[in-house]
Tab-separated table of N, CA and C in Angstrom:
chain	number	residue	atom	x	y	z
A	1	UNK	N	27.218	-3.512	20.738
A	1	UNK	CA	25.461	-4.663	21.229
A	1	UNK	C	24.414	-3.710	20.578
A	2	UNK	N	24.076	-4.169	19.514
A	2	UNK	CA	22.255	-3.848	19.154
A	2	UNK	C	21.286	-4.198	19.798
A	3	UNK	N	20.927	-2.963	20.189
A	3	UNK	CA	19.375	-3.407	20.712
A	3	UNK	C	18.396	-2.369	20.102
A	4	UNK	N	17.350	-2.825	20.416
A	4	UNK	CA	15.836	-2.201	19.873
A	4	UNK	C	15.245	-2.035	20.571
A	5	UNK	N	14.684	-0.202	20.637
A	5	UNK	CA	13.553	-0.018	21.689
A	5	UNK	C	12.396	0.491	21.112
A	6	UNK	N	11.410	-0.074	21.851
A	6	UNK	CA	10.293	0.499	21.026
A	6	UNK	C	9.333	1.319	22.045
A	7	UNK	N	8.650	2.749	21.695
A	7	UNK	CA	8.190	3.435	22.422
A	7	UNK	C	6.800	3.233	21.921
A	8	UNK	N	5.911	4.207	22.136
A	8	UNK	CA	4.629	5.120	21.656
A	8	UNK	C	3.544	4.266	21.775
A	9	UNK	N	3.398	3.033	22.597
A	9	UNK	CA	2.215	1.852	22.924
A	9	UNK	C	1.297	2.753	24.064
A	10	UNK	N	0.345	2.888	23.790
A	10	UNK	CA	-0.648	3.157	24.571
A	10	UNK	C	-2.061	2.944	24.814
A	11	UNK	N	-2.878	3.223	25.598
A	11	UNK	CA	-4.579	2.735	25.756
A	11	UNK	C	-5.087	3.706	24.894
A	12	UNK	N	-5.616	3.748	24.145
A	12	UNK	CA	-7.015	4.357	23.240
A	12	UNK	C	-8.355	3.775	22.649
A	13	UNK	N	-8.897	4.664	22.581
A	13	UNK	CA	-10.612	3.937	22.329
A	13	UNK	C	-11.012	3.099	20.549
A	14	UNK	N	-11.942	2.284	20.137
A	14	UNK	CA	-11.526	2.149	18.659
A	14	UNK	C	-11.809	3.174	18.129
A	15	UNK	N	-11.608	3.229	16.915
A	15	UNK	CA	-11.190	3.781	16.048
A	15	UNK	C	-10.315	5.129	16.232
A	16	UNK	N	-9.575	5.066	17.123
A	16	UNK	CA	-8.250	6.055	17.768
A	16	UNK	C	-7.247	5.003	16.714
A	17	UNK	N	-6.256	6.377	16.882
A	17	UNK	CA	-4.500	5.853	16.112
A	17	UNK	C	-3.434	5.853	17.208
A	18	UNK	N	-2.239	5.087	16.851
A	18	UNK	CA	-1.422	5.109	17.503
A	18	UNK	C	0.051	5.059	17.062
A	19	UNK	N	0.998	6.011	16.946
A	19	UNK	CA	2.425	5.523	16.276
A	19	UNK	C	3.271	5.046	16.964
A	20	UNK	N	3.450	3.490	16.622
A	20	UNK	CA	4.807	2.903	17.440
A	20	UNK	C	5.894	3.053	16.562
A	21	UNK	N	7.355	3.508	17.333
A	21	UNK	CA	8.799	4.091	17.476
A	21	UNK	C	9.230	1.983	17.267
A	22	UNK	N	10.412	2.472	16.775
A	22	UNK	CA	11.509	1.432	16.872
A	22	UNK	C	12.816	2.204	16.912
A	23	UNK	N	13.896	2.413	17.659
A	23	UNK	CA	14.500	2.993	17.456
A	23	UNK	C	15.631	1.895	17.950
A	24	UNK	N	16.783	1.770	17.246
A	24	UNK	CA	17.792	0.453	16.377
A	24	UNK	C	19.227	1.519	17.374
A	25	UNK	N	20.046	1.016	17.925
A	25	UNK	CA	21.259	1.566	18.510
A	25	UNK	C	21.879	0.346	18.814
A	26	UNK	N	23.367	0.676	18.860
A	26	UNK	CA	24.725	0.034	18.998
A	26	UNK	C	25.375	-0.551	17.666
A	27	UNK	N	25.341	0.203	16.949
A	27	UNK	CA	25.739	-0.367	15.446
A	27	UNK	C	25.333	0.735	14.579
A	28	UNK	N	25.980	1.501	13.242
A	28	UNK	CA	26.089	2.469	12.561
A	28	UNK	C	25.124	2.061	11.467
A	29	UNK	N	24.576	0.641	11.387
A	29	UNK	CA	24.632	0.471	10.016
A	29	UNK	C	22.932	0.513	10.259
A	30	UNK	N	21.783	0.149	9.132
A	30	UNK	CA	20.501	-0.058	9.345
A	30	UNK	C	20.268	-1.801	8.704
A	31	UNK	N	19.645	-1.820	9.553
A	31	UNK	CA	18.722	-3.617	9.491
A	31	UNK	C	18.326	-3.705	7.905
A	32	UNK	N	18.548	-4.678	7.111
A	32	UNK	CA	17.983	-4.372	5.851
A	32	UNK	C	16.702	-5.116	6.027
A	33	UNK	N	16.165	-5.836	7.503
A	33	UNK	CA	14.778	-6.358	7.229
A	33	UNK	C	14.215	-5.772	8.469
A	34	UNK	N	13.445	-5.121	8.736
A	34	UNK	CA	12.645	-5.118	9.513
A	34	UNK	C	11.290	-5.167	9.743
A	35	UNK	N	10.730	-5.830	10.869
A	35	UNK	CA	9.075	-5.560	10.815
A	35	UNK	C	8.414	-5.696	13.026
A	36	UNK	N	7.241	-5.395	12.615
A	36	UNK	CA	6.883	-5.273	13.976
A	36	UNK	C	5.823	-6.498	14.170
A	37	UNK	N	5.869	-7.350	15.407
A	37	UNK	CA	4.859	-8.646	15.338
A	37	UNK	C	3.811	-7.779	16.381
A	38	UNK	N	2.693	-8.703	17.719
A	38	UNK	CA	2.318	-8.362	18.242
A	38	UNK	C	1.937	-9.634	18.729
A	39	UNK	N	1.724	-9.744	20.002
A	39	UNK	CA	0.998	-11.091	20.653
A	39	UNK	C	-0.030	-10.389	21.580
A	40	UNK	N	-1.396	-11.073	21.872
A	40	UNK	CA	-2.243	-11.143	22.594
A	40	UNK	C	-2.104	-11.729	23.573
A	41	UNK	N	-2.700	-11.711	24.812
A	41	UNK	CA	-2.614	-13.148	25.746
A	41	UNK	C	-3.733	-14.054	25.272
A	42	UNK	N	-3.306	-15.089	25.394
A	42	UNK	CA	-3.479	-16.706	25.680
A	42	UNK	C	-3.089	-16.680	23.655
A	43	UNK	N	-2.856	-16.497	23.105
A	43	UNK	CA	-2.290	-16.464	21.205
A	43	UNK	C	-1.166	-16.178	20.705
A	44	UNK	N	-0.660	-16.814	19.886
A	44	UNK	CA	0.855	-17.263	19.544
A	44	UNK	C	0.752	-15.721	18.563
A	45	UNK	N	1.814	-15.514	18.340
A	45	UNK	CA	2.762	-14.320	18.047
A	45	UNK	C	2.792	-14.379	17.175
A	46	UNK	N	2.069	-13.000	16.448
A	46	UNK	CA	2.183	-12.741	14.526
A	46	UNK	C	2.142	-12.134	13.795
A	47	UNK	N	2.981	-12.018	13.192
A	47	UNK	CA	3.603	-10.814	12.214
A	47	UNK	C	2.533	-10.049	11.680
A	48	UNK	N	2.738	-8.584	11.567
A	48	UNK	CA	1.756	-7.829	11.579
A	48	UNK	C	2.430	-7.121	10.256
A	49	UNK	N	3.821	-6.800	10.131
A	49	UNK	CA	4.259	-5.410	9.046
A	49	UNK	C	5.651	-5.571	9.016
A	50	UNK	N	6.290	-5.467	7.854
A	50	UNK	CA	7.532	-5.652	7.698
A	50	UNK	C	8.147	-5.203	6.235
A	51	UNK	N	8.980	-4.809	6.397
A	51	UNK	CA	9.477	-3.712	5.358
A	51	UNK	C	11.386	-4.487	5.468
A	52	UNK	N	11.897	-4.501	3.713
A	52	UNK	CA	12.652	-4.578	3.381
A	52	UNK	C	13.492	-2.951	2.938
A	53	UNK	N	14.468	-2.986	3.563
A	53	UNK	CA	15.251	-1.984	3.426
A	53	UNK	C	16.370	-1.532	1.697
A	54	UNK	N	15.321	-1.653	0.735
A	54	UNK	CA	16.292	-1.432	-0.919
A	54	UNK	C	15.145	-0.244	-1.234
A	55	UNK	N	16.275	-0.052	-2.376
A	55	UNK	CA	15.513	1.499	-2.784
A	55	UNK	C	14.005	1.231	-3.394
A	56	UNK	N	14.285	-0.050	-3.586
A	56	UNK	CA	12.523	-0.771	-4.755
A	56	UNK	C	11.976	-0.821	-3.194
A	57	UNK	N	12.418	-1.266	-2.012
A	57	UNK	CA	11.508	-1.372	-0.959
A	57	UNK	C	10.313	-2.420	-0.835
A	58	UNK	N	9.987	-2.946	-0.101
A	58	UNK	CA	9.152	-4.152	0.029
A	58	UNK	C	8.621	-4.196	0.946
A	59	UNK	N	7.529	-4.067	1.245
A	59	UNK	CA	6.618	-4.167	2.594
A	59	UNK	C	5.568	-5.607	2.144
A	60	UNK	N	4.873	-5.824	3.830
A	60	UNK	CA	4.312	-6.612	4.480
A	60	UNK	C	3.549	-6.634	4.813
A	61	UNK	N	1.884	-6.323	4.808
A	61	UNK	CA	1.156	-6.655	5.651
A	61	UNK	C	0.384	-7.627	5.742
A	62	UNK	N	0.195	-8.307	7.514
A	62	UNK	CA	-0.831	-9.360	7.443
A	62	UNK	C	-2.065	-9.019	7.483
A	63	UNK	N	-3.303	-9.811	6.832
A	63	UNK	CA	-4.353	-9.338	5.953
A	63	UNK	C	-5.475	-8.345	7.286
A	64	UNK	N	-4.869	-9.016	8.703
A	64	UNK	CA	-5.963	-7.963	9.355
A	64	UNK	C	-6.009	-6.682	9.103
A	65	UNK	N	-4.875	-5.770	8.935
A	65	UNK	CA	-4.507	-4.746	9.356
A	65	UNK	C	-4.210	-3.866	7.675
A	66	UNK	N	-4.466	-4.655	6.834
A	66	UNK	CA	-4.444	-3.716	5.323
A	66	UNK	C	-4.971	-2.861	4.953
A	67	UNK	N	-5.030	-1.681	5.063
A	67	UNK	CA	-5.432	-0.372	4.826
A	67	UNK	C	-5.415	0.569	6.088
A	68	UNK	N	-5.170	-0.456	7.210
A	68	UNK	CA	-5.517	0.341	8.436
A	68	UNK	C	-3.941	1.297	8.847
A	69	UNK	N	-2.811	0.190	8.780
A	69	UNK	CA	-1.408	0.084	9.543
A	69	UNK	C	-0.417	0.608	8.415
A	70	UNK	N	0.251	1.316	8.653
A	70	UNK	CA	1.969	1.885	7.528
A	70	UNK	C	2.625	1.599	8.029
A	71	UNK	N	3.348	0.671	7.434
A	71	UNK	CA	4.920	0.770	8.102
A	71	UNK	C	5.856	1.257	7.688
A	72	UNK	N	7.113	2.262	7.714
A	72	UNK	CA	7.934	2.872	7.555
A	72	UNK	C	9.471	3.182	7.898
A	73	UNK	N	10.492	3.350	7.533
A	73	UNK	CA	11.301	3.399	8.175
A	73	UNK	C	12.322	4.814	7.775
A	74	UNK	N	12.791	5.024	8.545
A	74	UNK	CA	13.698	6.648	8.349
A	74	UNK	C	15.084	6.425	8.406
A	75	UNK	N	16.221	5.696	7.800
A	75	UNK	CA	17.318	5.258	7.790
A	75	UNK	C	18.221	6.204	8.699
A	76	UNK	N	18.010	7.232	8.330
A	76	UNK	CA	18.848	8.210	8.838
A	76	UNK	C	18.894	8.702	10.409
A	77	UNK	N	17.785	8.680	11.168
A	77	UNK	CA	17.472	7.754	12.534
A	77	UNK	C	17.313	6.557	13.103
A	78	UNK	N	17.661	5.535	11.849
A	78	UNK	CA	17.526	4.282	12.426
A	78	UNK	C	16.668	3.403	12.952
A	79	UNK	N	15.183	4.354	12.690
A	79	UNK	CA	13.913	4.227	13.455
A	79	UNK	C	12.769	3.513	12.151
A	80	UNK	N	12.183	2.861	13.010
A	80	UNK	CA	10.748	1.888	12.112
A	80	UNK	C	9.972	2.425	12.801
A	81	UNK	N	8.759	2.648	12.275
A	81	UNK	CA	7.194	3.356	12.571
A	81	UNK	C	6.682	2.675	12.402
A	82	UNK	N	5.711	2.144	12.665
A	82	UNK	CA	4.042	1.742	12.378
A	82	UNK	C	2.774	2.879	13.192
A	83	UNK	N	2.401	3.229	12.109
A	83	UNK	CA	1.304	3.985	11.956
A	83	UNK	C	0.136	3.079	11.753
A	84	UNK	N	-1.079	3.348	12.605
A	84	UNK	CA	-1.560	2.727	13.349
A	84	UNK	C	-2.957	3.517	13.506
A	85	UNK	N	-4.325	3.264	12.385
A	85	UNK	CA	-5.146	3.752	12.260
A	85	UNK	C	-6.254	2.807	12.515
A	86	UNK	N	-7.792	3.559	12.836
A	86	UNK	CA	-8.926	2.835	12.736
A	86	UNK	C	-8.707	1.845	13.648
A	87	UNK	N	-8.200	1.808	15.155
A	87	UNK	CA	-7.510	1.395	16.007
A	87	UNK	C	-9.028	0.046	16.681
A	88	UNK	N	-8.996	-1.466	16.192
A	88	UNK	CA	-9.741	-2.304	16.887
A	88	UNK	C	-9.582	-2.881	18.141
A	89	UNK	N	-10.773	-3.200	18.713
A	89	UNK	CA	-10.346	-3.819	20.090
A	89	UNK	C	-9.087	-5.242	19.947
A	90	UNK	N	-9.438	-5.868	18.642
A	90	UNK	CA	-8.607	-6.940	18.285
A	90	UNK	C	-7.028	-6.577	18.106
A	91	UNK	N	-7.065	-4.953	18.148
A	91	UNK	CA	-5.512	-4.877	17.970
A	91	UNK	C	-5.228	-4.981	18.853
A	92	UNK	N	-5.703	-5.382	19.900
A	92	UNK	CA	-4.960	-4.782	21.471
A	92	UNK	C	-3.737	-6.010	21.998
A	93	UNK	N	-2.572	-5.751	21.801
A	93	UNK	CA	-1.484	-7.095	22.300
A	93	UNK	C	0.016	-5.927	22.829
A	94	UNK	N	0.798	-6.743	22.963
A	94	UNK	CA	1.750	-6.264	23.057
A	94	UNK	C	2.709	-6.568	21.418
A	95	UNK	N	3.407	-5.147	20.904
A	95	UNK	CA	3.604	-5.119	20.149
A	95	UNK	C	5.619	-4.827	20.140
A	96	UNK	N	5.696	-5.924	18.761
A	96	UNK	CA	7.489	-6.437	19.441
A	96	UNK	C	8.303	-5.542	17.871
A	97	UNK	N	9.250	-5.248	18.183
A	97	UNK	CA	10.213	-5.092	17.196
A	97	UNK	C	11.027	-6.121	16.996
A	98	UNK	N	11.199	-6.276	15.465
A	98	UNK	CA	12.288	-7.137	15.350
A	98	UNK	C	13.388	-6.455	13.687
A	99	UNK	N	14.414	-6.991	13.841
A	99	UNK	CA	15.857	-6.518	12.671
A	99	UNK	C	16.221	-7.930	12.335
A	100	UNK	N	16.970	-7.711	11.430
A	100	UNK	CA	17.985	-8.730	10.937
A	100	UNK	C	18.624	-7.536	9.513
A	101	UNK	N	20.118	-7.939	9.781
A	101	UNK	CA	20.564	-6.974	8.932
A	101	UNK	C	21.200	-8.187	7.984
A	102	UNK	N	21.360	-8.988	7.457
A	102	UNK	CA	21.418	-10.298	6.940
A	102	UNK	C	20.473	-10.073	5.341
A	103	UNK	N	21.458	-9.625	3.924
A	103	UNK	CA	20.867	-9.385	3.168
A	103	UNK	C	20.766	-10.399	2.149
A	104	UNK	N	19.189	-10.935	2.344
A	104	UNK	CA	18.816	-12.078	1.612
A	104	UNK	C	17.912	-12.455	1.645
A	105	UNK	N	17.121	-13.827	0.378
A	105	UNK	CA	15.950	-13.930	0.127
A	105	UNK	C	15.252	-13.461	1.308
A	106	UNK	N	14.103	-13.183	1.347
A	106	UNK	CA	13.049	-13.559	2.795
A	106	UNK	C	11.822	-13.389	2.114
A	107	UNK	N	11.360	-14.307	2.625
A	107	UNK	CA	10.248	-15.261	2.013
A	107	UNK	C	8.954	-15.195	2.632
A	108	UNK	N	7.405	-15.461	2.303
A	108	UNK	CA	5.989	-14.095	2.963
A	108	UNK	C	6.086	-14.653	3.505
A	109	UNK	N	5.012	-13.582	4.533
A	109	UNK	CA	4.696	-14.189	5.891
A	109	UNK	C	5.253	-14.058	6.986
A	110	UNK	N	6.617	-12.963	6.809
A	110	UNK	CA	7.495	-12.743	7.711
A	110	UNK	C	7.960	-13.601	9.574
A	111	UNK	N	8.489	-14.553	8.591
A	111	UNK	CA	9.086	-15.840	9.659
A	111	UNK	C	9.730	-15.680	10.744
A	112	UNK	N	9.164	-15.699	11.770
A	112	UNK	CA	10.482	-15.103	13.086
A	112	UNK	C	11.826	-15.481	12.638
A	113	UNK	N	12.027	-16.673	12.275
A	113	UNK	CA	13.449	-17.400	12.229
A	113	UNK	C	14.333	-16.083	11.396
A	114	UNK	N	13.764	-15.111	10.461
A	114	UNK	CA	14.377	-14.170	9.925
A	114	UNK	C	14.870	-13.162	10.324
A	115	UNK	N	14.120	-12.794	11.740
A	115	UNK	CA	14.866	-11.744	12.377
A	115	UNK	C	15.474	-12.289	13.320
A	116	UNK	N	16.434	-11.422	14.062
A	116	UNK	CA	17.632	-11.849	14.614
A	116	UNK	C	17.528	-11.195	16.035
A	117	UNK	N	17.602	-9.692	15.733
A	117	UNK	CA	16.967	-8.838	17.291
A	117	UNK	C	15.658	-8.552	17.466
A	118	UNK	N	15.611	-8.222	18.706
A	118	UNK	CA	14.026	-8.221	18.805
A	118	UNK	C	14.147	-7.368	20.268
A	119	UNK	N	12.718	-6.119	20.012
A	119	UNK	CA	12.718	-5.588	21.062
A	119	UNK	C	12.161	-6.281	22.141
A	120	UNK	N	11.513	-4.999	23.560
A	120	UNK	CA	11.545	-5.699	24.562
A	120	UNK	C	9.242	-5.435	24.402
A	121	UNK	N	9.269	-4.813	23.847
A	121	UNK	CA	7.570	-4.779	23.352
A	121	UNK	C	7.177	-3.384	23.923
A	122	UNK	N	6.028	-3.380	23.853
A	122	UNK	CA	5.293	-1.759	23.651
A	122	UNK	C	3.734	-2.427	23.810
A	123	UNK	N	3.206	-1.825	25.085
A	123	UNK	CA	1.807	-2.460	25.142
A	123	UNK	C	0.699	-1.126	24.585
A	124	UNK	N	-0.020	-2.346	23.316
A	124	UNK	CA	-1.434	-0.834	23.188
A	124	UNK	C	-2.545	-1.815	23.551
A	125	UNK	N	-3.722	-0.921	24.059
A	125	UNK	CA	-4.695	-1.793	24.408
A	125	UNK	C	-6.145	-0.772	23.942
A	126	UNK	N	-6.340	-0.730	22.974
A	126	UNK	CA	-7.921	-0.404	22.325
A	126	UNK	C	-9.022	-1.065	23.023
A	127	UNK	N	-9.708	-0.286	23.361
A	127	UNK	CA	-11.112	0.072	24.549
A	127	UNK	C	-12.469	-0.386	23.410
A	128	UNK	N	-13.450	-0.747	23.700
A	128	UNK	CA	-14.685	-0.318	22.329
A	128	UNK	C	-15.702	0.620	23.152
């Protein structure tokens, strides 16, 4: 049974950094499509960053995190990372890892329906 487990969340002051990790277990295969979503209280869940696992690779970032967040994948460890720098209070949210193993064309914008597996989330709190 495939499971995704996030870690690395916490509380930091504005301007600080955190690195989130998402480890995939229960399979020897690496997901084709992986991403990070977040949901702040009272707001809808939004896609933050995603990556497609090919030799050329393809990444997507929501405009609000471009230049501050970096998504990466370690296939040997079957782990996804999200390096978050220059954090802002508006980055405060529960962050979720998501993955899918199907090799197929992916539309822009990280539609949630293209992810079949989800983690339980890790909380990130940024204080001003």
